[in-house]
Coordinates of C-alpha atoms and ligand atoms in Angstrom, one line a residue:
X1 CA 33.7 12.6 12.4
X2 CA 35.4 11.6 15.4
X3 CA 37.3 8.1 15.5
X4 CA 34.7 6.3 17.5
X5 CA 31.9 7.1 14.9
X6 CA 34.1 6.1 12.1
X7 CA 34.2 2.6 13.6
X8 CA 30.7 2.7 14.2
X9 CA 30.0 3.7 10.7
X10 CA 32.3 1.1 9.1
X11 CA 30.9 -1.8 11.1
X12 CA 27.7 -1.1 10.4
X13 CA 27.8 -0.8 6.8
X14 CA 29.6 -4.2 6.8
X15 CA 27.1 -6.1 9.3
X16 CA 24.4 -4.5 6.7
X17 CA 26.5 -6.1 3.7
X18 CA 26.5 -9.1 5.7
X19 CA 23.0 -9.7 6.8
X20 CA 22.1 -8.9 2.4
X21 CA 24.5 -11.3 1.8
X22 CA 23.2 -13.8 3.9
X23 CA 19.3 -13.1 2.6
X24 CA 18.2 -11.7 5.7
X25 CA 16.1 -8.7 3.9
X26 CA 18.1 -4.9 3.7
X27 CA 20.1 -4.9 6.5
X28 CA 19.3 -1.5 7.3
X29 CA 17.7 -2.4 11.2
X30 CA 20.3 -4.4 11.9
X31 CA 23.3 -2.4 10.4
X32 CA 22.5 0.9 12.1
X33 CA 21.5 -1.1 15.7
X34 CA 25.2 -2.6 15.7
X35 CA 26.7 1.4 14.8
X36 CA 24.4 3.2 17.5
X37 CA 26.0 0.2 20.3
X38 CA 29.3 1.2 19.6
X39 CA 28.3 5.0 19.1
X40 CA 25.1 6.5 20.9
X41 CA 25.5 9.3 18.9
X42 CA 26.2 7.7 15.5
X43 CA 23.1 9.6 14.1
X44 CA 23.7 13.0 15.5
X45 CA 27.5 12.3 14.2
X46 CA 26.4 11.5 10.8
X47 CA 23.8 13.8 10.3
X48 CA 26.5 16.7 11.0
X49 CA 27.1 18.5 7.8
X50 CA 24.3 17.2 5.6
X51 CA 20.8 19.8 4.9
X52 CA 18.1 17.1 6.4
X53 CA 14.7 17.0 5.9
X54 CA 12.5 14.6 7.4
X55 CA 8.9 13.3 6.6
X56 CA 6.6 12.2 9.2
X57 CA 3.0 11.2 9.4
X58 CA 0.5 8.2 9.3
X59 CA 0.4 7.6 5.7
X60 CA 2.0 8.7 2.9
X61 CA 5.3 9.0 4.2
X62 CA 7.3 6.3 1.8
X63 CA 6.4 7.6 -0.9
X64 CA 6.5 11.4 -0.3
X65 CA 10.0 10.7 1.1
X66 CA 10.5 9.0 -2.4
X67 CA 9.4 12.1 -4.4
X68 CA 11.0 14.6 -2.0
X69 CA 14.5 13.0 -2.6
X70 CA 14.1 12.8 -6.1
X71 CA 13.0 16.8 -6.1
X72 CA 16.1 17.7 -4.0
X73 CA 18.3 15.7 -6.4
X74 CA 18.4 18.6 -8.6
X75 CA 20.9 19.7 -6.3
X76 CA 23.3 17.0 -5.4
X77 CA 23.4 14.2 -4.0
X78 CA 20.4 12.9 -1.7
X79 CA 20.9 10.2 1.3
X80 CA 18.1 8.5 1.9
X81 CA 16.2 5.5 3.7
X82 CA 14.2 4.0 0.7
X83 CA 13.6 0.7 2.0
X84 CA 11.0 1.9 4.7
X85 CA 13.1 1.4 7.7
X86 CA 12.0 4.5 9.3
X87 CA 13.0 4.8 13.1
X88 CA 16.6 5.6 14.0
X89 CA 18.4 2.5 13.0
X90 CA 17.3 2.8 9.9
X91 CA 18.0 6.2 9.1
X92 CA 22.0 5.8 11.2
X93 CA 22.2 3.0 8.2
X94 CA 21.1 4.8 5.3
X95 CA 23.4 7.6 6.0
X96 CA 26.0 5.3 6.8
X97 CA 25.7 3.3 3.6
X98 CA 25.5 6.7 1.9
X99 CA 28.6 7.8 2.4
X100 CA 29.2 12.0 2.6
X101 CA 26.3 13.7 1.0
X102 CA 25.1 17.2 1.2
X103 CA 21.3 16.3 1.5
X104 CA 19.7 14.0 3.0
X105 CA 15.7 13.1 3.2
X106 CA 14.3 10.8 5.8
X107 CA 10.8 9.2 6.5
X108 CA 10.1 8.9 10.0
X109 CA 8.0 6.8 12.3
X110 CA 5.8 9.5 13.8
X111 CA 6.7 8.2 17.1
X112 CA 10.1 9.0 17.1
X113 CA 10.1 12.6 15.5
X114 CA 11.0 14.1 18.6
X115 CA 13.7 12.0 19.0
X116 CA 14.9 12.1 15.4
X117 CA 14.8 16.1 15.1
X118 CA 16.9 16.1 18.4
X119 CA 19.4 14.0 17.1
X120 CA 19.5 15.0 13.3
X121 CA 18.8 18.4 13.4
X122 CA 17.2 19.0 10.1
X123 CA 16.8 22.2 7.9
X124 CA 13.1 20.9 7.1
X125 CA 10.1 18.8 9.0
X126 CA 7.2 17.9 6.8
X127 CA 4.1 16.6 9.1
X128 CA 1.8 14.8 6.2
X129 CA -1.2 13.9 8.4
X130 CA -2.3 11.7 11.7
X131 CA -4.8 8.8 11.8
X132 CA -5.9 6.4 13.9
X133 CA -3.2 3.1 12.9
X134 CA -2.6 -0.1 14.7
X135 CA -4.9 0.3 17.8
X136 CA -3.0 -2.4 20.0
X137 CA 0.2 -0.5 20.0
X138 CA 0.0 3.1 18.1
X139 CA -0.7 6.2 20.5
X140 CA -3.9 7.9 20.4
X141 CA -4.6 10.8 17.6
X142 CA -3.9 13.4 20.1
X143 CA -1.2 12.1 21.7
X144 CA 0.8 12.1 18.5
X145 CA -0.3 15.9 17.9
X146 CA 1.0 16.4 21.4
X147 CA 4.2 15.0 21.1
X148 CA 4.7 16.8 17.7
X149 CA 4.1 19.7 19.3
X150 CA 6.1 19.6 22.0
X151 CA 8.9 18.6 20.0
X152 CA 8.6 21.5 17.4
X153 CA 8.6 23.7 20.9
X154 CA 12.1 22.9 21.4
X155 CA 13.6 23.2 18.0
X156 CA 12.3 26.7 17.0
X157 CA 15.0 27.2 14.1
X158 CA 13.3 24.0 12.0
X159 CA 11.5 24.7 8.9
X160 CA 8.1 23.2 8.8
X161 CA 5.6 22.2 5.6
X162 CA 2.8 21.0 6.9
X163 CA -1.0 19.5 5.8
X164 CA -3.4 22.7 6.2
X165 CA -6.1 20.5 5.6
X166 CA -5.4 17.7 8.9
X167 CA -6.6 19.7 11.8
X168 CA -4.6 17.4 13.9
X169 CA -0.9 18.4 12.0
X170 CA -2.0 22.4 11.9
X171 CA -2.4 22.3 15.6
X172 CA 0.5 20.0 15.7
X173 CA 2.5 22.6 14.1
X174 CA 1.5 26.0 15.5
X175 CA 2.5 25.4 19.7
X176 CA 2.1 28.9 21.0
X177 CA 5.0 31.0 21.3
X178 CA 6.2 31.5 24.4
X179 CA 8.5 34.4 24.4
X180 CA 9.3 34.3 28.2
X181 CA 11.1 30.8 27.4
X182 CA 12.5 32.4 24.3
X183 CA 10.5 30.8 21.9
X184 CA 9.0 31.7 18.8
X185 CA 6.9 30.2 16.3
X186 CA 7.6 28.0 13.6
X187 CA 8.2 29.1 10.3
X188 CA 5.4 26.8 8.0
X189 CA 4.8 26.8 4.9
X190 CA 1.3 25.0 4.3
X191 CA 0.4 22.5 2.0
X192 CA -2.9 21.2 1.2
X193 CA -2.7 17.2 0.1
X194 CA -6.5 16.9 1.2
X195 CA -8.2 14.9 3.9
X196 CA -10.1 12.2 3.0
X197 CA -10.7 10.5 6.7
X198 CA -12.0 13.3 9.3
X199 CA -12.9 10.7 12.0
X200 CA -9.9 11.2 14.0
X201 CA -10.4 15.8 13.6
X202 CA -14.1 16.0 14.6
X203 CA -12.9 17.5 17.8
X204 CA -10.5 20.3 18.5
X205 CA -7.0 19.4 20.0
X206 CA -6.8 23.1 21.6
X207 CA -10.3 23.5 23.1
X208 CA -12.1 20.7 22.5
X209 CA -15.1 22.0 20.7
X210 CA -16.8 20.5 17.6
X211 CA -15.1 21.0 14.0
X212 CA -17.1 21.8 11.7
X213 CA -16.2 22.1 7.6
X214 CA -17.6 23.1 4.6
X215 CA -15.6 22.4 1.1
X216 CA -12.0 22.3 1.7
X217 CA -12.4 24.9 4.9
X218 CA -12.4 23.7 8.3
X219 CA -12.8 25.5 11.4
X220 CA -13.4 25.3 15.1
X221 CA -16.4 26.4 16.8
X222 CA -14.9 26.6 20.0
X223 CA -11.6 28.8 19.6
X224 CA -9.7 30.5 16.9
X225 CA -8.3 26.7 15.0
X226 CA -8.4 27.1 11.5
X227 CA -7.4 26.0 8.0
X228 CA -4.5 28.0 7.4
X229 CA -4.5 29.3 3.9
X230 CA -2.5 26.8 1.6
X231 CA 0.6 28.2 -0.2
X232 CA 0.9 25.1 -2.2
X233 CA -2.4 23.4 -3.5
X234 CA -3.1 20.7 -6.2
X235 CA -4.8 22.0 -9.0
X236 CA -6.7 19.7 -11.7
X237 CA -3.3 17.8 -12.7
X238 CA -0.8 19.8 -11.3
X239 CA 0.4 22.2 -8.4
X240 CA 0.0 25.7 -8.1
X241 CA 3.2 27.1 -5.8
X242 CA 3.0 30.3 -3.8
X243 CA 3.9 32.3 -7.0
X244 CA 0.8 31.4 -8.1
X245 CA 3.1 29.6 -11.4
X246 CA 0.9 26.3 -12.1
X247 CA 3.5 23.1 -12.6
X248 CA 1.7 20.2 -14.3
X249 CA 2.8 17.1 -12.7
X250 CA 2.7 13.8 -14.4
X251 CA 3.0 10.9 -12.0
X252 CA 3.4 7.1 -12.6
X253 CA 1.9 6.5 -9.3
X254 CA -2.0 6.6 -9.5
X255 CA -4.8 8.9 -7.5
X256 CA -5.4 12.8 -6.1
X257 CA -3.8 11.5 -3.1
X258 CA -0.4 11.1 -5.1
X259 CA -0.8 14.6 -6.2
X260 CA -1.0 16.0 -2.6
X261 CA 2.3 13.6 -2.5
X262 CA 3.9 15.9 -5.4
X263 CA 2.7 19.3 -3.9
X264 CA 4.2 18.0 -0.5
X265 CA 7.6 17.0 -2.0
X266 CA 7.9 20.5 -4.5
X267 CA 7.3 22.4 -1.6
X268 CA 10.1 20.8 0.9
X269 CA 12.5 20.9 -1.8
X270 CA 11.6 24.8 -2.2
X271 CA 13.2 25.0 1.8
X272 CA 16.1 23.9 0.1
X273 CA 16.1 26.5 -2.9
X274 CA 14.7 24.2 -5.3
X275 CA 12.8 25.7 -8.5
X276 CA 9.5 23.9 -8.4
X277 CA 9.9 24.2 -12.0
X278 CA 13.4 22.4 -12.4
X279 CA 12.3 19.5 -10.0
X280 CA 8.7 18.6 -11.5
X281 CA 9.9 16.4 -14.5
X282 CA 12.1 14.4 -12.0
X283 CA 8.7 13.2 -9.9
X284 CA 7.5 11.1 -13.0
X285 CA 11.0 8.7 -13.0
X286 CA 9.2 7.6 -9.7
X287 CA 7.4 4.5 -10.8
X288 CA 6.3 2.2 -7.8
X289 CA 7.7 2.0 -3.9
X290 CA 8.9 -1.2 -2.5
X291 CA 6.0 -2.8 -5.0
X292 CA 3.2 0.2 -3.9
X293 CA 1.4 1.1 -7.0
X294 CA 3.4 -2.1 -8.7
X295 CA 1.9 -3.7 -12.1
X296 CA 2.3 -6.9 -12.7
X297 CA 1.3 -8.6 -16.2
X298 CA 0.7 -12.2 -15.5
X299 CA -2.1 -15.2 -17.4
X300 CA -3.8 -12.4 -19.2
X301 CA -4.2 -10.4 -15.9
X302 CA -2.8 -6.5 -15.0
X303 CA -2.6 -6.7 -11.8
X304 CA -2.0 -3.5 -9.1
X305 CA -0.6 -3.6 -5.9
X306 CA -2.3 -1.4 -3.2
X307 CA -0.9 -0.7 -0.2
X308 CA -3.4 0.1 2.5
X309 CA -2.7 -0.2 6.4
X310 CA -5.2 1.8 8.4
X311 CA -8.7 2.7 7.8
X312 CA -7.7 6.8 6.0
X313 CA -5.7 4.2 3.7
X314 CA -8.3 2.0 2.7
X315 CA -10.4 5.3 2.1
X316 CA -7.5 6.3 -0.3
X317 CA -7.1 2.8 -2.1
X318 CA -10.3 2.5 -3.0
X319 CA -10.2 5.9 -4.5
X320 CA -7.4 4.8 -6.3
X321 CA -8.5 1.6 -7.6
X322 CA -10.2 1.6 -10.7
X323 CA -13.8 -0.2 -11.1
X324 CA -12.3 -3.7 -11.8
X325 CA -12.4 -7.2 -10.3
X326 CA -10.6 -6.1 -6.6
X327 CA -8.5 -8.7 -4.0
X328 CA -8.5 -8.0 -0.7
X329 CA -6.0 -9.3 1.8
X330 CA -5.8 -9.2 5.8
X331 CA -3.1 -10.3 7.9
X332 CA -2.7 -9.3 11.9
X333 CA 0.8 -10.5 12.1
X334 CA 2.7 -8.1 14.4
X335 CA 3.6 -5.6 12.0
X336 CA 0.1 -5.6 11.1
X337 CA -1.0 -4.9 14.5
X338 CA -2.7 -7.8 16.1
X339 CA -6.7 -5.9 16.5
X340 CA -8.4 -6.5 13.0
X341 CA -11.3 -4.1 14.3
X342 CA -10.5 -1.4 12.6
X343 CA -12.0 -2.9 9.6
X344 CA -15.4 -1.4 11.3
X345 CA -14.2 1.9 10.7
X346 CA -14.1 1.7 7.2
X347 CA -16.9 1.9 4.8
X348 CA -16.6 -0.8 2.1
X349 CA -19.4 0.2 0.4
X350 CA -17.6 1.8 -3.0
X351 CA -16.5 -1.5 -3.4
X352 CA -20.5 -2.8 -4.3
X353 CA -20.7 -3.3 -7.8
X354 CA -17.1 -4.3 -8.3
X355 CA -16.4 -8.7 -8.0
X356 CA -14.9 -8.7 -4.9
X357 CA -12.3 -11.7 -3.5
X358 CA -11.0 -12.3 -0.1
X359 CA -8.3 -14.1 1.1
X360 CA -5.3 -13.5 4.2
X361 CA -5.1 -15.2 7.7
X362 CA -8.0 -12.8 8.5
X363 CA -9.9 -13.3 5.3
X364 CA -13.4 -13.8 7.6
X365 CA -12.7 -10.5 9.9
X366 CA -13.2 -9.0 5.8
X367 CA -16.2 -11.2 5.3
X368 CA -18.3 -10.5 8.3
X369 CA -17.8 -7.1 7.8
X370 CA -18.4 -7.1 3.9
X371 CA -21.4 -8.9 5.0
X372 CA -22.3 -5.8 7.5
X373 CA -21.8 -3.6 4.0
X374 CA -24.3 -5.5 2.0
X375 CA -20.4 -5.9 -0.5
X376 CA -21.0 -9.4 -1.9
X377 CA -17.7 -11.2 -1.8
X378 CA -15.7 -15.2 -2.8
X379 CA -13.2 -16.1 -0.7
X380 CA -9.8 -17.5 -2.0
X381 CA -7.0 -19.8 -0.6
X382 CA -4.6 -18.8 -2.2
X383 CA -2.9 -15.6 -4.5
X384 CA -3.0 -17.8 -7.8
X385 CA -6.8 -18.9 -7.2
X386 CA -7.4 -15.3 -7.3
X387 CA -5.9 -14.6 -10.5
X388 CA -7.7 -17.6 -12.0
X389 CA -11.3 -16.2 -10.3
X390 CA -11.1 -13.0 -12.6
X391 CA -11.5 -12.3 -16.2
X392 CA -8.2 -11.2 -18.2
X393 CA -7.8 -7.7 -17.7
X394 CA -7.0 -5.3 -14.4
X395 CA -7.1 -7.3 -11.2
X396 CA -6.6 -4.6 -8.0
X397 CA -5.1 -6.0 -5.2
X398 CA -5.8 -4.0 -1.7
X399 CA -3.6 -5.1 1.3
X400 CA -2.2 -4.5 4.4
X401 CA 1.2 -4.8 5.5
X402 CA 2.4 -8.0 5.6
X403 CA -0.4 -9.6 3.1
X404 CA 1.0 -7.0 1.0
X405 CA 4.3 -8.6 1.6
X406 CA 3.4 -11.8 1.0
X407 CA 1.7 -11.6 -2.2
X408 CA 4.5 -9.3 -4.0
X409 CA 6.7 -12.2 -3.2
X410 CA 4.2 -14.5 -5.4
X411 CA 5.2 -12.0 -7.3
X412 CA 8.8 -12.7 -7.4
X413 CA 9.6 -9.6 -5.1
X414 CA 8.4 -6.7 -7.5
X415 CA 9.2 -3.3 -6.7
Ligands
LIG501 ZN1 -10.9 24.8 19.4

């Protein structure tokens, strides 16, 4: 590396060290925004010499980024950003931290793909899937799609594994080639994680037609948009790769959706020349993500920690959650996003049946629209009155970002 982005490095590794020392959370943000003043191109720098991948989407991305680097470990050593901090600081930290390493896997705010490809230059892209997320500040559906797009246009040599069953990421990841300009399509290899949420893929991104689907196909009406035909696909309790060799995968981490998770990260570490077979035992040492999936023994009570941000992740937790007495939390702090009215798009109706609690700064945004669902619900004050409102056994908790937060640290900061 030159000089300058040896400084850059070394300072911010040691303003990282210094803001953990001082108890002011990873120092990842922090760390790699001191580096990037003193070098502009610390990323670029850093990333020079290391096989990339990177993992984008709306949900999903922490944990397949998790799994992904523990299927490329079969290789070498893996540089990664496994405390969430997913936009450029936080990937110029986690390779500066690091140290040299021949692979690297990032997760990546879908907003700053493009700019993360340009400066990275990765041997692999993975596109998980787009939703509607924080509607005060995230871009619109198609936007995103747009600006995946257009990124993908101008790095032609990237590998891409993307979600044949989001409509959004296929069109995302097929731009039209445009041979004139010298460009040619990306090479993709599909993967099909499922799609629980359509509401955001009802209409088509090229032509603007309906979608319509049957089973797991989904097609245009409109123009020639279709599922592509999968390569890797979940199958019962395992993956089937494009050899059509069936991998049985046994996760720690609960739900279908963590399967797709495991098909997604076998496949990127294939771009790399990983065996599907050699990597699948290394998915189970995965156990929980920054306290996602978490279980917690405490009065009597197993409790579960959700994470769910955005109304296809609610969808998902509540497929995950098992029939049992279920906590829900809502903050709209500003990571949350400040506009709780997303809560209308999601129905809460598998939750009837189950004994439901509330509690959060936005506990009565959940009521009224628990109300609207005919869910009958108590609310709590606190995380411990919860606990004490259920009988001994499995308490779920569902919550969104920094409710989530706040109850793991009742929780002592589990991971
Ligand atoms: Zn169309």
């Amino acid at each position: 590396m030159p000089l300058r982005a040896k400084v850059a490095s070394s300072v911010s590794r040691t303003a990282a060290a210094l803001s953990r020392a001082a108890g002011r959370g990873d120092g990842s943000v922090i760390g790699g925004w001191i580096g990037l003043k003193i070098d502009p191109d610390l990323l670029a720098h850093l990333s020079a010499g290391r096989a990339i991948a990177l993992v984008s989407g709306t949900n999903g991305k922490t944990t397949t980024t998790r799994l992904t680097t523990a299927a490329v470990g079969v290789l070498g050593r893996v540089a990664t950003n496994s405390f969430g901090a997913n936009m450029p600081t936080g990937h110029t930290s986690a390779l500066a931290k690091a140290g040299s390493t021949p692979y690297a896997v990032l997760e990546v705010d879908e907003h700053y793909l493009a700019q993360v490809l340009e400066a990275t230059e990765p041997h692999v892209v993975a596109l998980l899937n787009l939703s509607r997320d924080q509607l005060d500040r995230a871009k619109e559906v198609a936007m995103m799609a747009q600006l995946w797009r257009a990124a993908l246009v101008r790095h032609p040599d990237v590998r891409v594994v993307a979600n044949a069953d989001d409509p959004m990421v296929v069109w995302a990841a097929t731009p039209p080639a445009d041979p004139a300009q010298g460009h040619v399509p990306p090479h993709v290899t599909w993967f099909s994680a499922g799609q629980r949420w359509h509401d955001d893929s009802w209409v088509c991104p090229e032509c603007g037609s309906t979608i319509q689907r049957s089973g797991e196909q989904w097609w245009c009406t409109g123009c020639p948009l279709r599922r592509p035909q999968p390569q890797w696909t979940v199958e019962d309790d395992g993956v089937l790769d494009p050899t059509g060799a069936w991998h049985k995968v046994q996760l720690q981490l609960p739900g279908k959706v963590n399967l797709g998770n495991a098909a997604t990260a076998l496949a990127v570490a294939a771009e790399f020349g990983v065996r599907p077979v050699d990597a699948v035992s290394r998915l189970g040492v995965v156990t929980s993500v920054a306290g996602r999936y978490a279980q917690v023994d405490r009065d009597g009570r197993n409790i579960r920690l959700l994470l769910a941000k955005n109304p296809a992740s609610w969808l998902e937790a509540f497929d995950m959650a098992d029939v049992a007495p279920t906590l829900l939390s809502i903050n709209a702090r500003d990571p949350d996003g400040l506009d709780t009215s997303w809560l209308f798009d999601v129905d809460f109706s598998p939750l009837a049946g189950r004994q439901v609690l509330i509690t959060g700064d936005r506990a009565y945004d959940l009521a009224v629209r628990l109300d609207v669902n005919g869910v009958p619900f108590q609310h709590v004050r606190t995380f411990d009155d919860a606990v004490r409102a259920v009988p001994p056994g499995r308490l779920e908790v569902i919550a969104n970002y920094t409710a989530f937060q706040d109850i793991r640290a009742e929780l002592d900061r589990v991971n």
